Amino acid sequence: MKVPIAVVSLILIAIAAAASAAPAPSPAASPPPRPLSQWQRRQLEMFRDSAPADEYFGKMKMSYLGMNNTFRDAAISSGDHTTNPGIANRVAFAEDALEAWAKKYPHDPQLARTYFLATVVERKIWLKPNQERAWIYLNRLVQLFPTTYFGKLLATDLKIGFTEHYYALPEPCPTAPPTPPPVDEGIDAFFVPPPLGPLPDAPTPAPTPLPSVTPVALATGLSVVVLPQPCVSTAPSTGKASAGN
């Protein structure tokens, strides 16, 4: 028996209506985001605290790589120690940039390496301001970045003790005693005194000791050695300048 087309159409319409009336299946709920690991959280904090790579600081507009290179090269040029003003001036430009950087991004993780390089070269420049800055940079590194390799390295030095070295200001040389007045050439000029007898035994005078360079404690973990310098003559020059050709 054939089913009329009209009946088939009614059946299809009913099926479509029932399908549209049925509730749509709910989409599967997305899983909650996984919590960040400690390393990932640390990386996000470092990224937030870091200065942009193309930002420059100080009067000379130096990048952190420029500061590192300046401190590293100056440390090599200083040898064991130095008072060369040329080296001290180059380091001063990097110091200015470092202070501007640290003021704007005090927790930038790249500061740890730069503080370390700055401390190394400042300790080699035996001038009082540089020695004092070495002590400041050392303490900043240990306090702000204690878990870094550089912080741990200098923390060991801090436990051993830090000694500043710089030269004292030169003092004027002692002046010669005044010239005695001339002897009156009278009859006494022809008098020859008799020779003196042997002098009694006297203790040999001890040599004058050199200035002490023993470290003097200033604070916990900090001492200083102030090195003497030769005296400076204050006598006026008696030489006459030669005339130019």
CSV table of N, CA, C and O in Angstrom, one decimal, residues 91-182:
chain,number,residue,atom,x,y,z
A,91,VAL,N,84.7,55.3,35.0
A,91,VAL,CA,83.8,54.5,36.0
A,91,VAL,C,82.7,55.5,36.5
A,91,VAL,O,81.5,55.0,36.7
A,92,ALA,N,83.0,56.8,36.7
A,92,ALA,CA,82.0,57.7,37.2
A,92,ALA,C,80.8,57.8,36.3
A,92,ALA,O,79.7,58.0,36.7
A,93,PHE,N,81.0,57.8,34.9
A,93,PHE,CA,79.9,57.9,34.0
A,93,PHE,C,79.0,56.6,34.1
A,93,PHE,O,77.8,56.7,34.1
A,94,ALA,N,79.6,55.5,34.3
A,94,ALA,CA,78.8,54.3,34.5
A,94,ALA,C,78.1,54.3,35.8
A,94,ALA,O,77.0,53.8,35.9
A,95,GLU,N,78.7,54.8,36.8
A,95,GLU,CA,78.0,55.0,38.1
A,95,GLU,C,76.8,55.8,38.0
A,95,GLU,O,75.7,55.5,38.6
A,96,ASP,N,76.9,56.9,37.3
A,96,ASP,CA,75.7,57.8,37.1
A,96,ASP,C,74.6,57.1,36.4
A,96,ASP,O,73.4,57.2,36.8
A,97,ALA,N,74.9,56.3,35.4
A,97,ALA,CA,73.9,55.6,34.7
A,97,ALA,C,73.3,54.5,35.6
A,97,ALA,O,72.1,54.2,35.6
A,98,LEU,N,74.1,53.8,36.4
A,98,LEU,CA,73.7,52.8,37.3
A,98,LEU,C,72.7,53.3,38.3
A,98,LEU,O,71.7,52.7,38.6
A,99,GLU,N,73.0,54.5,38.9
A,99,GLU,CA,72.1,55.1,39.9
A,99,GLU,C,70.8,55.4,39.3
A,99,GLU,O,69.7,55.3,39.9
A,100,ALA,N,70.8,56.0,38.0
A,100,ALA,CA,69.5,56.3,37.4
A,100,ALA,C,68.7,55.0,37.1
A,100,ALA,O,67.4,55.0,37.2
A,101,TRP,N,69.3,54.0,36.7
A,101,TRP,CA,68.7,52.7,36.4
A,101,TRP,C,68.1,52.1,37.7
A,101,TRP,O,66.9,51.7,37.7
A,102,ALA,N,68.9,52.1,38.7
A,102,ALA,CA,68.4,51.5,40.0
A,102,ALA,C,67.3,52.3,40.6
A,102,ALA,O,66.4,51.8,41.3
A,103,LYS,N,67.3,53.6,40.4
A,103,LYS,CA,66.2,54.5,40.9
A,103,LYS,C,64.9,54.2,40.3
A,103,LYS,O,63.8,54.2,40.9
A,104,LYS,N,64.9,53.9,38.9
A,104,LYS,CA,63.7,53.7,38.2
A,104,LYS,C,63.2,52.2,38.2
A,104,LYS,O,62.0,52.0,38.3
A,105,TYR,N,64.2,51.3,38.3
A,105,TYR,CA,63.8,49.9,38.3
A,105,TYR,C,64.6,49.2,39.4
A,105,TYR,O,65.6,48.5,39.1
A,106,PRO,N,64.3,49.5,40.7
A,106,PRO,CA,65.1,49.0,41.8
A,106,PRO,C,65.2,47.5,41.9
A,106,PRO,O,66.1,47.0,42.6
A,107,HIS,N,64.3,46.7,41.3
A,107,HIS,CA,64.3,45.3,41.4
A,107,HIS,C,64.5,44.6,40.1
A,107,HIS,O,64.2,43.4,40.0
A,108,ASP,N,65.1,45.3,39.2
A,108,ASP,CA,65.5,44.7,37.9
A,108,ASP,C,66.5,43.6,38.1
A,108,ASP,O,67.6,43.8,38.7
A,109,PRO,N,66.2,42.3,37.7
A,109,PRO,CA,67.2,41.3,38.0
A,109,PRO,C,68.5,41.4,37.4
A,109,PRO,O,69.5,40.9,37.9
A,110,GLN,N,68.6,42.2,36.3
A,110,GLN,CA,69.9,42.4,35.7
A,110,GLN,C,70.8,43.3,36.6
A,110,GLN,O,72.0,43.4,36.3
A,111,LEU,N,70.3,44.0,37.5
A,111,LEU,CA,71.1,44.8,38.4
A,111,LEU,C,72.1,44.0,39.2
A,111,LEU,O,73.1,44.5,39.6
A,112,ALA,N,71.8,42.8,39.5
A,112,ALA,CA,72.7,41.9,40.3
A,112,ALA,C,74.0,41.8,39.7
A,112,ALA,O,75.1,42.0,40.3
A,113,ARG,N,74.1,41.5,38.4
A,113,ARG,CA,75.4,41.4,37.7
A,113,ARG,C,76.1,42.7,37.7
A,113,ARG,O,77.3,42.8,37.9
A,114,THR,N,75.4,43.8,37.4
A,114,THR,CA,76.0,45.1,37.3
A,114,THR,C,76.6,45.6,38.6
A,114,THR,O,77.6,46.2,38.7
A,115,TYR,N,75.8,45.3,39.7
A,115,TYR,CA,76.3,45.7,41.0
A,115,TYR,C,77.6,44.9,41.3
A,115,TYR,O,78.5,45.4,41.9
A,116,PHE,N,77.6,43.7,40.9
A,116,PHE,CA,78.8,42.8,41.2
A,116,PHE,C,80.0,43.4,40.4
A,116,PHE,O,81.1,43.6,41.0
A,117,LEU,N,79.9,43.7,39.1
A,117,LEU,CA,81.0,44.3,38.3
A,117,LEU,C,81.4,45.6,38.9
A,117,LEU,O,82.6,45.9,38.9
A,118,ALA,N,80.4,46.4,39.3
A,118,ALA,CA,80.8,47.7,39.9
A,118,ALA,C,81.6,47.6,41.2
A,118,ALA,O,82.6,48.3,41.4
A,119,THR,N,81.2,46.6,42.0
A,119,THR,CA,81.9,46.4,43.2
A,119,THR,C,83.4,46.0,43.0
A,119,THR,O,84.3,46.4,43.6
A,120,VAL,N,83.5,45.1,42.0
A,120,VAL,CA,84.9,44.6,41.7
A,120,VAL,C,85.8,45.8,41.3
A,120,VAL,O,86.9,45.9,41.8
A,121,VAL,N,85.4,46.7,40.4
A,121,VAL,CA,86.2,47.7,39.9
A,121,VAL,C,86.4,48.8,41.0
A,121,VAL,O,87.5,49.4,41.1
A,122,GLU,N,85.4,49.1,41.7
A,122,GLU,CA,85.5,50.1,42.8
A,122,GLU,C,86.5,49.7,43.8
A,122,GLU,O,87.2,50.6,44.4
A,123,ARG,N,86.6,48.4,44.1
A,123,ARG,CA,87.6,48.0,45.1
A,123,ARG,C,89.0,48.2,44.6
A,123,ARG,O,89.9,48.2,45.4
A,124,LYS,N,89.2,48.2,43.3
A,124,LYS,CA,90.5,48.3,42.8
A,124,LYS,C,91.0,49.8,42.6
A,124,LYS,O,92.1,50.1,42.4
A,125,ILE,N,90.0,50.7,42.7
A,125,ILE,CA,90.4,52.2,42.7
A,125,ILE,C,90.6,52.7,44.1
A,125,ILE,O,89.6,52.9,44.8
A,126,TRP,N,91.8,52.9,44.4
A,126,TRP,CA,92.2,53.3,45.8
A,126,TRP,C,92.0,54.8,46.0
A,126,TRP,O,93.0,55.5,46.4
A,127,LEU,N,90.8,55.2,45.8
A,127,LEU,CA,90.4,56.6,46.2
A,127,LEU,C,89.2,56.5,47.1
A,127,LEU,O,88.4,55.6,47.0
A,128,LYS,N,89.2,57.4,48.1
A,128,LYS,CA,88.2,57.3,49.1
A,128,LYS,C,86.7,57.2,48.6
A,128,LYS,O,86.0,56.3,49.0
A,129,PRO,N,86.3,58.0,47.7
A,129,PRO,CA,84.9,57.9,47.2
A,129,PRO,C,84.6,56.6,46.5
A,129,PRO,O,83.5,56.0,46.7
A,130,ASN,N,85.6,56.0,45.8
A,130,ASN,CA,85.3,54.8,45.1
A,130,ASN,C,85.3,53.6,46.1
A,130,ASN,O,84.5,52.7,46.0
A,131,GLN,N,86.1,53.7,47.1
A,131,GLN,CA,86.1,52.6,48.2
A,131,GLN,C,84.7,52.7,48.9
A,131,GLN,O,84.2,51.6,49.2
A,132,GLU,N,84.2,53.8,49.2
A,132,GLU,CA,82.9,53.9,49.8
A,132,GLU,C,81.8,53.4,49.0
A,132,GLU,O,80.9,52.8,49.5
A,133,ARG,N,81.9,53.7,47.7
A,133,ARG,CA,80.8,53.2,46.8
A,133,ARG,C,80.9,51.6,46.6
A,133,ARG,O,79.9,51.0,46.5
A,134,ALA,N,82.1,51.1,46.7
A,134,ALA,CA,82.2,49.6,46.7
A,134,ALA,C,81.5,49.0,47.9
A,134,ALA,O,80.8,48.0,47.7
A,135,TRP,N,81.6,49.6,49.0
A,135,TRP,CA,80.9,49.1,50.2
A,135,TRP,C,79.3,49.2,50.0
A,135,TRP,O,78.6,48.4,50.4
A,136,ILE,N,78.9,50.3,49.4
A,136,ILE,CA,77.5,50.5,49.2
A,136,ILE,C,76.9,49.5,48.2
A,136,ILE,O,75.9,48.9,48.4
A,137,TYR,N,77.6,49.3,47.1
A,137,TYR,CA,77.1,48.4,46.0
A,137,TYR,C,77.1,47.0,46.6
A,137,TYR,O,76.2,46.2,46.3
A,138,LEU,N,78.2,46.6,47.4
A,138,LEU,CA,78.2,45.3,47.9
A,138,LEU,C,77.0,45.0,48.8
A,138,LEU,O,76.4,43.9,48.7
A,139,ASN,N,76.6,45.9,49.7
A,139,ASN,CA,75.5,45.7,50.6
A,139,ASN,C,74.2,45.8,49.8
A,139,ASN,O,73.3,45.0,50.2
A,140,ARG,N,74.1,46.6,48.8
A,140,ARG,CA,72.8,46.6,48.0
A,140,ARG,C,72.6,45.2,47.3
A,140,ARG,O,71.5,44.7,47.3
A,141,LEU,N,73.7,44.7,46.8
A,141,LEU,CA,73.6,43.4,46.1
A,141,LEU,C,73.2,42.3,47.1
A,141,LEU,O,72.3,41.5,46.8
A,142,VAL,N,73.8,42.2,48.2
A,142,VAL,CA,73.5,41.2,49.2
A,142,VAL,C,72.1,41.3,49.7
A,142,VAL,O,71.4,40.3,50.0
A,143,GLN,N,71.6,42.6,49.9
A,143,GLN,CA,70.3,42.8,50.5
A,143,GLN,C,69.2,42.6,49.5
A,143,GLN,O,68.1,42.0,49.8
A,144,LEU,N,69.3,43.1,48.2
A,144,LEU,CA,68.3,43.1,47.3
A,144,LEU,C,68.2,41.8,46.5
A,144,LEU,O,67.1,41.4,46.0
A,145,PHE,N,69.4,41.1,46.2
A,145,PHE,CA,69.4,39.9,45.4
A,145,PHE,C,70.2,38.8,46.1
A,145,PHE,O,71.2,38.3,45.6
A,146,PRO,N,69.7,38.4,47.3
A,146,PRO,CA,70.5,37.4,48.1
A,146,PRO,C,70.5,36.0,47.5
A,146,PRO,O,71.4,35.3,47.8
A,147,THR,N,69.5,35.7,46.7
A,147,THR,CA,69.5,34.3,46.1
A,147,THR,C,70.2,34.2,44.8
A,147,THR,O,70.3,33.0,44.3
A,148,THR,N,70.7,35.2,44.2
A,148,THR,CA,71.4,35.1,43.0
A,148,THR,C,72.8,34.6,43.2
A,148,THR,O,73.3,34.7,44.3
A,149,TYR,N,73.4,34.2,42.1
A,149,TYR,CA,74.8,33.7,42.2
A,149,TYR,C,75.7,34.9,42.7
A,149,TYR,O,76.6,34.6,43.6
A,150,PHE,N,75.5,36.1,42.2
A,150,PHE,CA,76.4,37.2,42.6
A,150,PHE,C,76.1,37.6,44.0
A,150,PHE,O,77.1,38.0,44.8
A,151,GLY,N,74.9,37.6,44.5
A,151,GLY,CA,74.6,37.9,45.8
A,151,GLY,C,75.2,36.9,46.8
A,151,GLY,O,75.7,37.3,47.8
A,152,LYS,N,75.2,35.6,46.5
A,152,LYS,CA,75.8,34.6,47.4
A,152,LYS,C,77.3,34.8,47.4
A,152,LYS,O,77.9,34.6,48.4
A,153,LEU,N,77.9,35.1,46.2
A,153,LEU,CA,79.3,35.2,46.1
A,153,LEU,C,79.8,36.4,47.0
A,153,LEU,O,80.8,36.2,47.8
A,154,LEU,N,79.2,37.5,47.0
A,154,LEU,CA,79.6,38.7,47.8
A,154,LEU,C,79.2,38.5,49.2
A,154,LEU,O,79.8,39.2,50.1
A,155,ALA,N,78.1,37.8,49.5
A,155,ALA,CA,77.8,37.5,50.9
A,155,ALA,C,78.9,36.8,51.6
A,155,ALA,O,79.2,37.1,52.8
A,156,THR,N,79.6,35.9,50.9
A,156,THR,CA,80.8,35.3,51.5
A,156,THR,C,81.9,36.3,51.8
A,156,THR,O,82.5,36.2,52.9
A,157,ASP,N,82.1,37.2,50.9
A,157,ASP,CA,83.1,38.2,51.1
A,157,ASP,C,82.7,39.1,52.3
A,157,ASP,O,83.6,39.6,53.1
A,158,LEU,N,81.5,39.4,52.4
A,158,LEU,CA,81.0,40.2,53.5
A,158,LEU,C,81.2,39.6,54.9
A,158,LEU,O,81.5,40.2,55.8
A,159,LYS,N,81.1,38.3,54.9
A,159,LYS,CA,81.3,37.5,56.2
A,159,LYS,C,82.8,37.6,56.5
A,159,LYS,O,83.2,37.7,57.7
A,160,ILE,N,83.7,37.5,55.5
A,160,ILE,CA,85.1,37.5,55.7
A,160,ILE,C,85.5,38.9,56.2
A,160,ILE,O,86.3,39.1,57.1
A,161,GLY,N,84.9,39.9,55.6
A,161,GLY,CA,85.2,41.3,56.0
A,161,GLY,C,85.7,42.1,54.8
A,161,GLY,O,86.4,41.6,54.0
A,162,PHE,N,85.3,43.4,54.7
A,162,PHE,CA,85.7,44.2,53.6
A,162,PHE,C,86.6,45.3,54.2
A,162,PHE,O,86.3,46.0,55.2
A,163,THR,N,87.7,45.5,53.5
A,163,THR,CA,88.7,46.5,53.9
A,163,THR,C,88.8,47.6,52.8
A,163,THR,O,89.2,47.2,51.7
A,164,GLU,N,88.6,48.8,53.2
A,164,GLU,CA,88.8,49.9,52.2
A,164,GLU,C,90.3,50.3,52.2
A,164,GLU,O,90.9,50.3,53.2
A,165,HIS,N,90.7,50.7,51.0
A,165,HIS,CA,92.1,51.1,50.9
A,165,HIS,C,92.1,52.5,50.1
A,165,HIS,O,91.5,52.5,49.0
A,166,TYR,N,92.7,53.5,50.7
A,166,TYR,CA,92.9,54.7,50.0
A,166,TYR,C,94.0,55.5,50.6
A,166,TYR,O,94.5,55.2,51.7
A,167,TYR,N,94.5,56.5,49.9
A,167,TYR,CA,95.7,57.2,50.4
A,167,TYR,C,95.3,58.4,51.2
A,167,TYR,O,94.3,59.1,50.8
A,168,ALA,N,96.1,58.7,52.2
A,168,ALA,CA,95.9,59.9,53.0
A,168,ALA,C,96.2,61.2,52.1
A,168,ALA,O,97.0,61.1,51.2
A,169,LEU,N,95.7,62.3,52.5
A,169,LEU,CA,96.1,63.5,51.9
A,169,LEU,C,97.5,63.9,52.2
A,169,LEU,O,98.0,63.7,53.3
A,170,PRO,N,98.3,64.3,51.2
A,170,PRO,CA,99.7,64.6,51.5
A,170,PRO,C,99.9,65.8,52.4
A,170,PRO,O,99.1,66.8,52.4
A,171,GLU,N,100.9,65.8,53.3
A,171,GLU,CA,101.1,66.9,54.2
A,171,GLU,C,102.4,67.6,53.8
A,171,GLU,O,103.2,67.1,53.1
A,172,PRO,N,102.5,68.9,54.2
A,172,PRO,CA,103.7,69.6,53.8
A,172,PRO,C,104.9,69.1,54.5
A,172,PRO,O,104.9,68.6,55.6
A,173,CYS,N,106.0,69.1,53.8
A,173,CYS,CA,107.3,68.7,54.3
A,173,CYS,C,107.8,69.6,55.4
A,173,CYS,O,107.5,70.9,55.3
A,174,PRO,N,108.5,69.2,56.4
A,174,PRO,CA,109.0,70.1,57.4
A,174,PRO,C,110.0,71.0,56.8
A,174,PRO,O,110.8,70.7,56.0
A,175,THR,N,110.0,72.3,57.3
A,175,THR,CA,110.9,73.3,56.8
A,175,THR,C,112.2,73.2,57.5
A,175,THR,O,112.3,72.8,58.6
A,176,ALA,N,113.3,73.7,56.8
A,176,ALA,CA,114.6,73.7,57.4
A,176,ALA,C,114.7,74.7,58.4
A,176,ALA,O,114.1,75.8,58.4
A,177,PRO,N,115.5,74.5,59.5
A,177,PRO,CA,115.7,75.5,60.5
A,177,PRO,C,116.3,76.8,59.9
A,177,PRO,O,117.0,76.7,58.9
A,178,PRO,N,116.1,77.9,60.6
A,178,PRO,CA,116.7,79.2,60.1
A,178,PRO,C,118.2,79.2,60.1
A,178,PRO,O,118.8,78.6,61.0
A,179,THR,N,118.8,79.9,59.2
A,179,THR,CA,120.3,80.0,59.2
A,179,THR,C,120.8,80.8,60.3
A,179,THR,O,120.2,81.9,60.6
A,180,PRO,N,121.7,80.3,61.1
A,180,PRO,CA,122.2,81.1,62.3
A,180,PRO,C,122.9,82.4,61.7
A,180,PRO,O,123.5,82.4,60.6
A,181,PRO,N,123.0,83.4,62.6
A,181,PRO,CA,123.7,84.7,62.2
A,181,PRO,C,125.2,84.4,62.0
A,181,PRO,O,125.7,83.5,62.6
A,182,PRO,N,125.8,85.2,61.2
A,182,PRO,CA,127.3,85.1,61.0
A,182,PRO,C,128.1,85.4,62.3
A,182,PRO,O,127.7,86.2,63.1
